[in-house]
RNA sequence: GGGGAGAUUCCAGAGUGGCCAAAUGGGGCAGACUGUAAAUCUGUUGGCUUAUGCCUUCGAUGGUUCAAAUCCAUCUCUCCCCA
């Protein structure tokens, strides 16, 4: 095992808060493998980079010789974590949840070391918890205590709905920690309340409380909101390499360093020197390219990352040569001529004819490199093959 | 159990009988400028092969009216106050 200082240096990278650092050091000093917990809500099947932040942290713990327990919250997912949510969330069926888990784990294993990993469903214990047991558990808490959770407090004060089941969420998550005797729980900063509830419950059960380690919430492509599927500002692990690369390139400069720290293994010293360089006038674009490459490589492999880079440079680089051939579409229409509306809908550039019309009339469409702003134009099958570009990002070629 | 307030387009939020497909802001999309960055500016933002046209939409259903997001009835949901 590495020395305490070495461990701390690795562990603390990208972590914004530790509750408490003294407790952490105390545990590490014992020089035996710790149990690190991460709870997963299998509410969405696909993982995006935002999810990888705590997963990366887990991996670091694994590499240091600690044991990771991934808790699949099949029960908690039936409620849905209310943290940061301004309204109630739809409840998922149990089947849907189990279905999500499969897809989820496939992706999570790209980050975690399967050999040092336990995966447990919290249904394992919640299935057995009787109503009497539940009452006993719940009786440890008061309403005032729950209202310390900012999300609850805000909802309560603003008059938004606040379900009793939602208030049970942190309690359940805390109970998970008791059941697996967690030493450390990893989570985003939005997990603070839930993790601290775990500490409380462990203490109540006569256990040594877990340490909470909080990773920042990763901003999405817009640079403002947290990365999430519902906001559409995410980079998915299953995104095509060219998309992954391109999406990274489109993040605001301001969050680039952030991404480096949280999403790559690039040495902190190097990251800081890049930060310096940018301050002194270097073009952030070049560092962003490296970032895009690192990230794509991590999840898609080196070959794919190279492809993503090439694609990007062709499409948006200095001597722009849009790689129309990279996106090939077949003439799958039942007829020999189609309207522009049909074309744009077929390639997902427009949601409706009206939408398509707007785009065309505003000069967003190019066919065979020629701007086409006549919405009434008809495209004949005999014109194949032809290239098109709709807006900045959607382009391709139609072939027979 | 009693009393009160409210539900509007992706979101926030105006609108209280016709001028309402519905102000304004945000977000989205397109264009200019660029580094697929930021900032800024312009246009656009329910659907329909653009139409001084039609259709769908202001929680749901039914009604009044030449005309309803707006009035009435019932219902559903939410919040507040009292118990």
PDB file of N, CA and C (backbone and C1' of nucleotides) in Angstrom, chain B residues 19-46:
ATOM      1  P     C B  19     -59.167  38.195 -31.369  1.00  0.00           P
ATOM      2  O5'   C B  19     -59.037  39.611 -32.086  1.00  0.00           O
ATOM      3  C5'   C B  19     -58.315  39.750 -33.299  1.00  0.00           C
ATOM      4  C4'   C B  19     -57.431  40.962 -33.208  1.00  0.00           C
ATOM      5  C3'   C B  19     -56.477  40.971 -32.013  1.00  0.00           C
ATOM      6  O3'   C B  19     -55.348  40.155 -32.217  1.00  0.00           O
ATOM      7  C1'   C B  19     -57.466  43.088 -32.255  1.00  0.00           C
ATOM      8  P     C B  20     -54.353  39.921 -31.093  1.00  0.00           P
ATOM      9  O5'   C B  20     -54.451  38.365 -30.849  1.00  0.00           O
ATOM     10  C5'   C B  20     -54.361  37.401 -31.915  1.00  0.00           C
ATOM     11  C4'   C B  20     -54.680  36.057 -31.287  1.00  0.00           C
ATOM     12  C3'   C B  20     -56.181  35.827 -31.108  1.00  0.00           C
ATOM     13  O3'   C B  20     -56.615  34.591 -31.661  1.00  0.00           O
ATOM     14  C1'   C B  20     -55.003  35.587 -29.038  1.00  0.00           C
ATOM     15  P     A B  21     -56.041  34.097 -33.009  1.00  0.00           P
ATOM     16  O5'   A B  21     -54.557  33.665 -32.597  1.00  0.00           O
ATOM     17  C5'   A B  21     -54.011  32.442 -32.748  1.00  0.00           C
ATOM     18  C4'   A B  21     -52.595  32.535 -32.211  1.00  0.00           C
ATOM     19  C3'   A B  21     -51.544  32.560 -33.311  1.00  0.00           C
ATOM     20  O3'   A B  21     -50.421  33.332 -32.945  1.00  0.00           O
ATOM     21  C1'   A B  21     -51.229  30.664 -31.928  1.00  0.00           C
ATOM     22  P     A B  22     -50.499  34.787 -32.585  1.00  0.00           P
ATOM     23  O5'   A B  22     -50.910  34.841 -31.038  1.00  0.00           O
ATOM     24  C5'   A B  22     -49.926  34.624 -30.086  1.00  0.00           C
ATOM     25  C4'   A B  22     -50.396  35.175 -28.763  1.00  0.00           C
ATOM     26  C3'   A B  22     -49.386  34.926 -27.646  1.00  0.00           C
ATOM     27  O3'   A B  22     -48.574  36.073 -27.487  1.00  0.00           O
ATOM     28  C1'   A B  22     -51.511  34.020 -27.065  1.00  0.00           C
ATOM     29  P     A B  23     -47.051  35.959 -27.769  1.00  0.00           P
ATOM     30  O5'   A B  23     -46.525  37.366 -27.235  1.00  0.00           O
ATOM     31  C5'   A B  23     -47.039  38.565 -27.799  1.00  0.00           C
ATOM     32  C4'   A B  23     -46.877  39.708 -26.825  1.00  0.00           C
ATOM     33  C3'   A B  23     -45.465  39.910 -26.276  1.00  0.00           C
ATOM     34  O3'   A B  23     -44.662  40.630 -27.181  1.00  0.00           O
ATOM     35  C1'   A B  23     -47.023  40.022 -24.511  1.00  0.00           C
ATOM     36  P     U B  24     -43.159  40.166 -27.432  1.00  0.00           P
ATOM     37  O5'   U B  24     -42.521  40.249 -25.980  1.00  0.00           O
ATOM     38  C5'   U B  24     -42.241  41.516 -25.371  1.00  0.00           C
ATOM     39  C4'   U B  24     -41.714  41.296 -23.976  1.00  0.00           C
ATOM     40  C3'   U B  24     -40.519  40.345 -23.887  1.00  0.00           C
ATOM     41  O3'   U B  24     -39.300  41.007 -24.164  1.00  0.00           O
ATOM     42  C1'   U B  24     -42.119  39.721 -22.268  1.00  0.00           C
ATOM     43  P     G B  25     -38.126  40.182 -24.860  1.00  0.00           P
ATOM     44  O5'   G B  25     -37.563  39.319 -23.645  1.00  0.00           O
ATOM     45  C5'   G B  25     -36.953  39.973 -22.530  1.00  0.00           C
ATOM     46  C4'   G B  25     -36.706  38.972 -21.430  1.00  0.00           C
ATOM     47  C3'   G B  25     -35.920  37.732 -21.856  1.00  0.00           C
ATOM     48  O3'   G B  25     -34.526  37.962 -21.863  1.00  0.00           O
ATOM     49  C1'   G B  25     -37.799  37.071 -20.598  1.00  0.00           C
ATOM     50  P     G B  26     -33.595  37.099 -22.835  1.00  0.00           P
ATOM     51  O5'   G B  26     -33.644  35.646 -22.176  1.00  0.00           O
ATOM     52  C5'   G B  26     -33.024  35.419 -20.910  1.00  0.00           C
ATOM     53  C4'   G B  26     -33.300  34.014 -20.452  1.00  0.00           C
ATOM     54  C3'   G B  26     -32.863  32.909 -21.414  1.00  0.00           C
ATOM     55  O3'   G B  26     -31.487  32.628 -21.299  1.00  0.00           O
ATOM     56  C1'   G B  26     -35.052  32.455 -20.656  1.00  0.00           C
ATOM     57  P     G B  27     -30.640  32.202 -22.594  1.00  0.00           P
ATOM     58  O5'   G B  27     -31.230  30.761 -22.915  1.00  0.00           O
ATOM     59  C5'   G B  27     -31.016  29.674 -22.019  1.00  0.00           C
ATOM     60  C4'   G B  27     -31.857  28.498 -22.466  1.00  0.00           C
ATOM     61  C3'   G B  27     -31.647  28.080 -23.909  1.00  0.00           C
ATOM     62  O3'   G B  27     -30.522  27.234 -24.067  1.00  0.00           O
ATOM     63  C1'   G B  27     -33.956  28.255 -23.505  1.00  0.00           C
ATOM     64  P     G B  28     -29.716  27.243 -25.449  1.00  0.00           P
ATOM     65  O5'   G B  28     -30.785  26.620 -26.453  1.00  0.00           O
ATOM     66  C5'   G B  28     -31.167  25.258 -26.325  1.00  0.00           C
ATOM     67  C4'   G B  28     -32.175  24.930 -27.387  1.00  0.00           C
ATOM     68  C3'   G B  28     -31.711  25.206 -28.812  1.00  0.00           C
ATOM     69  O3'   G B  28     -30.933  24.123 -29.303  1.00  0.00           O
ATOM     70  C1'   G B  28     -33.872  26.076 -28.520  1.00  0.00           C
ATOM     71  P     C B  29     -29.713  24.397 -30.278  1.00  0.00           P
ATOM     72  O5'   C B  29     -30.468  24.806 -31.626  1.00  0.00           O
ATOM     73  C5'   C B  29     -31.198  23.832 -32.355  1.00  0.00           C
ATOM     74  C4'   C B  29     -31.951  24.516 -33.470  1.00  0.00           C
ATOM     75  C3'   C B  29     -31.093  25.353 -34.411  1.00  0.00           C
ATOM     76  O3'   C B  29     -30.418  24.562 -35.367  1.00  0.00           O
ATOM     77  C1'   C B  29     -32.984  26.596 -33.810  1.00  0.00           C
ATOM     78  P     A B  30     -28.963  24.986 -35.847  1.00  0.00           P
ATOM     79  O5'   A B  30     -29.320  26.195 -36.825  1.00  0.00           O
ATOM     80  C5'   A B  30     -29.971  25.934 -38.057  1.00  0.00           C
ATOM     81  C4'   A B  30     -30.285  27.230 -38.742  1.00  0.00           C
ATOM     82  C3'   A B  30     -29.090  28.149 -38.944  1.00  0.00           C
ATOM     83  O3'   A B  30     -28.311  27.760 -40.064  1.00  0.00           O
ATOM     84  C1'   A B  30     -30.898  29.385 -38.098  1.00  0.00           C
ATOM     85  P     G B  31     -26.756  28.091 -40.064  1.00  0.00           P
ATOM     86  O5'   G B  31     -26.778  29.669 -40.284  1.00  0.00           O
ATOM     87  C5'   G B  31     -27.199  30.207 -41.519  1.00  0.00           C
ATOM     88  C4'   G B  31     -27.203  31.711 -41.450  1.00  0.00           C
ATOM     89  C3'   G B  31     -25.876  32.366 -41.079  1.00  0.00           C
ATOM     90  O3'   G B  31     -24.979  32.406 -42.166  1.00  0.00           O
ATOM     91  C1'   G B  31     -27.625  33.393 -39.888  1.00  0.00           C
ATOM     92  P     A B  32     -23.421  32.385 -41.893  1.00  0.00           P
ATOM     93  O5'   A B  32     -23.187  33.851 -41.306  1.00  0.00           O
ATOM     94  C5'   A B  32     -23.366  34.989 -42.136  1.00  0.00           C
ATOM     95  C4'   A B  32     -23.020  36.223 -41.356  1.00  0.00           C
ATOM     96  C3'   A B  32     -21.643  36.210 -40.699  1.00  0.00           C
ATOM     97  O3'   A B  32     -20.635  36.570 -41.629  1.00  0.00           O
ATOM     98  C1'   A B  32     -23.251  36.996 -39.159  1.00  0.00           C
ATOM     99  P     C B  33     -19.194  35.889 -41.550  1.00  0.00           P
ATOM    100  O5'   C B  33     -18.665  36.406 -40.146  1.00  0.00           O
ATOM    101  C5'   C B  33     -18.368  37.783 -39.950  1.00  0.00           C
ATOM    102  C4'   C B  33     -17.967  37.986 -38.522  1.00  0.00           C
ATOM    103  C3'   C B  33     -16.883  37.035 -38.031  1.00  0.00           C
ATOM    104  O3'   C B  33     -15.601  37.465 -38.443  1.00  0.00           O
ATOM    105  C1'   C B  33     -18.610  37.136 -36.435  1.00  0.00           C
ATOM    106  P     U B  34     -14.444  36.388 -38.720  1.00  0.00           P
ATOM    107  O5'   U B  34     -14.297  35.775 -37.265  1.00  0.00           O
ATOM    108  C5'   U B  34     -13.393  34.757 -37.058  1.00  0.00           C
ATOM    109  C4'   U B  34     -13.591  34.174 -35.688  1.00  0.00           C
ATOM    110  C3'   U B  34     -13.143  32.718 -35.595  1.00  0.00           C
ATOM    111  O3'   U B  34     -11.752  32.692 -35.321  1.00  0.00           O
ATOM    112  C1'   U B  34     -15.317  32.930 -34.670  1.00  0.00           C
ATOM    113  P     G B  35     -10.851  31.634 -36.032  1.00  0.00           P
ATOM    114  O5'   G B  35     -11.412  30.311 -35.345  1.00  0.00           O
ATOM    115  C5'   G B  35     -11.020  29.021 -35.859  1.00  0.00           C
ATOM    116  C4'   G B  35     -11.383  28.046 -34.747  1.00  0.00           C
ATOM    117  C3'   G B  35     -12.898  27.962 -34.493  1.00  0.00           C
ATOM    118  O3'   G B  35     -13.291  26.620 -34.553  1.00  0.00           O
ATOM    119  C1'   G B  35     -11.686  28.399 -32.490  1.00  0.00           C
ATOM    120  P     U B  36     -13.800  25.753 -35.498  1.00  0.00           P
ATOM    121  O5'   U B  36     -15.252  25.344 -34.994  1.00  0.00           O
ATOM    122  C5'   U B  36     -16.378  26.209 -35.164  1.00  0.00           C
ATOM    123  C4'   U B  36     -17.435  25.718 -34.243  1.00  0.00           C
ATOM    124  C3'   U B  36     -16.966  25.528 -32.804  1.00  0.00           C
ATOM    125  O3'   U B  36     -16.893  26.737 -32.068  1.00  0.00           O
ATOM    126  C1'   U B  36     -18.394  23.748 -33.538  1.00  0.00           C
ATOM    127  P     A B  37     -18.146  27.613 -31.577  1.00  0.00           P
ATOM    128  O5'   A B  37     -17.736  27.810 -30.039  1.00  0.00           O
ATOM    129  C5'   A B  37     -17.508  26.665 -29.228  1.00  0.00           C
ATOM    130  C4'   A B  37     -17.002  27.164 -27.903  1.00  0.00           C
ATOM    131  C3'   A B  37     -17.687  28.424 -27.406  1.00  0.00           C
ATOM    132  O3'   A B  37     -18.915  28.119 -26.796  1.00  0.00           O
ATOM    133  C1'   A B  37     -15.344  28.653 -27.184  1.00  0.00           C
ATOM    134  P     A B  38     -20.051  29.147 -26.806  1.00  0.00           P
ATOM    135  O5'   A B  38     -19.416  30.320 -25.940  1.00  0.00           O
ATOM    136  C5'   A B  38     -19.333  30.206 -24.523  1.00  0.00           C
ATOM    137  C4'   A B  38     -18.717  31.462 -23.982  1.00  0.00           C
ATOM    138  C3'   A B  38     -19.504  32.731 -24.278  1.00  0.00           C
ATOM    139  O3'   A B  38     -20.504  32.932 -23.305  1.00  0.00           O
ATOM    140  C1'   A B  38     -17.252  33.072 -24.862  1.00  0.00           C
ATOM    141  P     A B  39     -21.887  33.560 -23.751  1.00  0.00           P
ATOM    142  O5'   A B  39     -21.491  35.054 -24.142  1.00  0.00           O
ATOM    143  C5'   A B  39     -21.060  35.952 -23.124  1.00  0.00           C
ATOM    144  C4'   A B  39     -20.593  37.226 -23.771  1.00  0.00           C
ATOM    145  C3'   A B  39     -21.592  37.852 -24.735  1.00  0.00           C
ATOM    146  O3'   A B  39     -22.550  38.628 -24.064  1.00  0.00           O
ATOM    147  C1'   A B  39     -19.486  37.743 -25.775  1.00  0.00           C
ATOM    148  P     U B  40     -24.023  38.695 -24.621  1.00  0.00           P
ATOM    149  O5'   U B  40     -23.864  39.528 -25.957  1.00  0.00           O
ATOM    150  C5'   U B  40     -23.380  40.870 -25.916  1.00  0.00           C
ATOM    151  C4'   U B  40     -23.109  41.336 -27.315  1.00  0.00           C
ATOM    152  C3'   U B  40     -24.282  41.240 -28.271  1.00  0.00           C
ATOM    153  O3'   U B  40     -25.191  42.310 -28.102  1.00  0.00           O
ATOM    154  C1'   U B  40     -22.351  40.405 -29.340  1.00  0.00           C
ATOM    155  P     C B  41     -26.725  42.020 -28.225  1.00  0.00           P
ATOM    156  O5'   C B  41     -26.975  42.211 -29.781  1.00  0.00           O
ATOM    157  C5'   C B  41     -26.534  43.388 -30.443  1.00  0.00           C
ATOM    158  C4'   C B  41     -26.501  43.128 -31.920  1.00  0.00           C
ATOM    159  C3'   C B  41     -27.758  42.466 -32.476  1.00  0.00           C
ATOM    160  O3'   C B  41     -28.792  43.398 -32.685  1.00  0.00           O
ATOM    161  C1'   C B  41     -25.866  41.346 -33.314  1.00  0.00           C
ATOM    162  P     U B  42     -30.271  42.956 -32.493  1.00  0.00           P
ATOM    163  O5'   U B  42     -30.537  42.140 -33.836  1.00  0.00           O
ATOM    164  C5'   U B  42     -30.466  42.803 -35.098  1.00  0.00           C
ATOM    165  C4'   U B  42     -30.680  41.801 -36.199  1.00  0.00           C
ATOM    166  C3'   U B  42     -31.912  40.912 -36.035  1.00  0.00           C
ATOM    167  O3'   U B  42     -33.091  41.580 -36.453  1.00  0.00           O
ATOM    168  C1'   U B  42     -30.071  39.574 -36.625  1.00  0.00           C
ATOM    169  P     G B  43     -34.458  41.203 -35.752  1.00  0.00           P
ATOM    170  O5'   G B  43     -34.837  39.825 -36.454  1.00  0.00           O
ATOM    171  C5'   G B  43     -35.075  39.774 -37.854  1.00  0.00           C
ATOM    172  C4'   G B  43     -35.079  38.341 -38.292  1.00  0.00           C
ATOM    173  C3'   G B  43     -36.105  37.450 -37.606  1.00  0.00           C
ATOM    174  O3'   G B  43     -37.387  37.602 -38.177  1.00  0.00           O
ATOM    175  C1'   G B  43     -34.025  36.349 -37.680  1.00  0.00           C
ATOM    176  P     U B  44     -38.663  37.339 -37.297  1.00  0.00           P
ATOM    177  O5'   U B  44     -38.565  35.780 -37.012  1.00  0.00           O
ATOM    178  C5'   U B  44     -38.769  34.838 -38.065  1.00  0.00           C
ATOM    179  C4'   U B  44     -38.472  33.457 -37.538  1.00  0.00           C
ATOM    180  C3'   U B  44     -39.356  33.001 -36.389  1.00  0.00           C
ATOM    181  O3'   U B  44     -40.576  32.483 -36.877  1.00  0.00           O
ATOM    182  C1'   U B  44     -37.112  32.541 -35.871  1.00  0.00           C
ATOM    183  P     U B  45     -41.854  32.557 -35.965  1.00  0.00           P
ATOM    184  O5'   U B  45     -41.572  31.430 -34.872  1.00  0.00           O
ATOM    185  C5'   U B  45     -41.455  30.064 -35.272  1.00  0.00           C
ATOM    186  C4'   U B  45     -41.035  29.249 -34.083  1.00  0.00           C
ATOM    187  C3'   U B  45     -41.936  29.399 -32.867  1.00  0.00           C
ATOM    188  O3'   U B  45     -43.006  28.492 -32.981  1.00  0.00           O
ATOM    189  C1'   U B  45     -39.662  29.508 -32.210  1.00  0.00           C
ATOM    190  P     G B  46     -44.472  28.910 -32.577  1.00  0.00           P
ATOM    191  O5'   G B  46     -45.206  27.487 -32.463  1.00  0.00           O
ATOM    192  C5'   G B  46     -44.499  26.377 -31.962  1.00  0.00           C
ATOM    193  C4'   G B  46     -45.345  25.145 -32.101  1.00  0.00           C
ATOM    194  C3'   G B  46     -45.588  24.703 -33.537  1.00  0.00           C
ATOM    195  O3'   G B  46     -44.503  23.949 -34.036  1.00  0.00           O
ATOM    196  C1'   G B  46     -47.625  24.686 -32.363  1.00  0.00           C
TER     197        G B  46
END
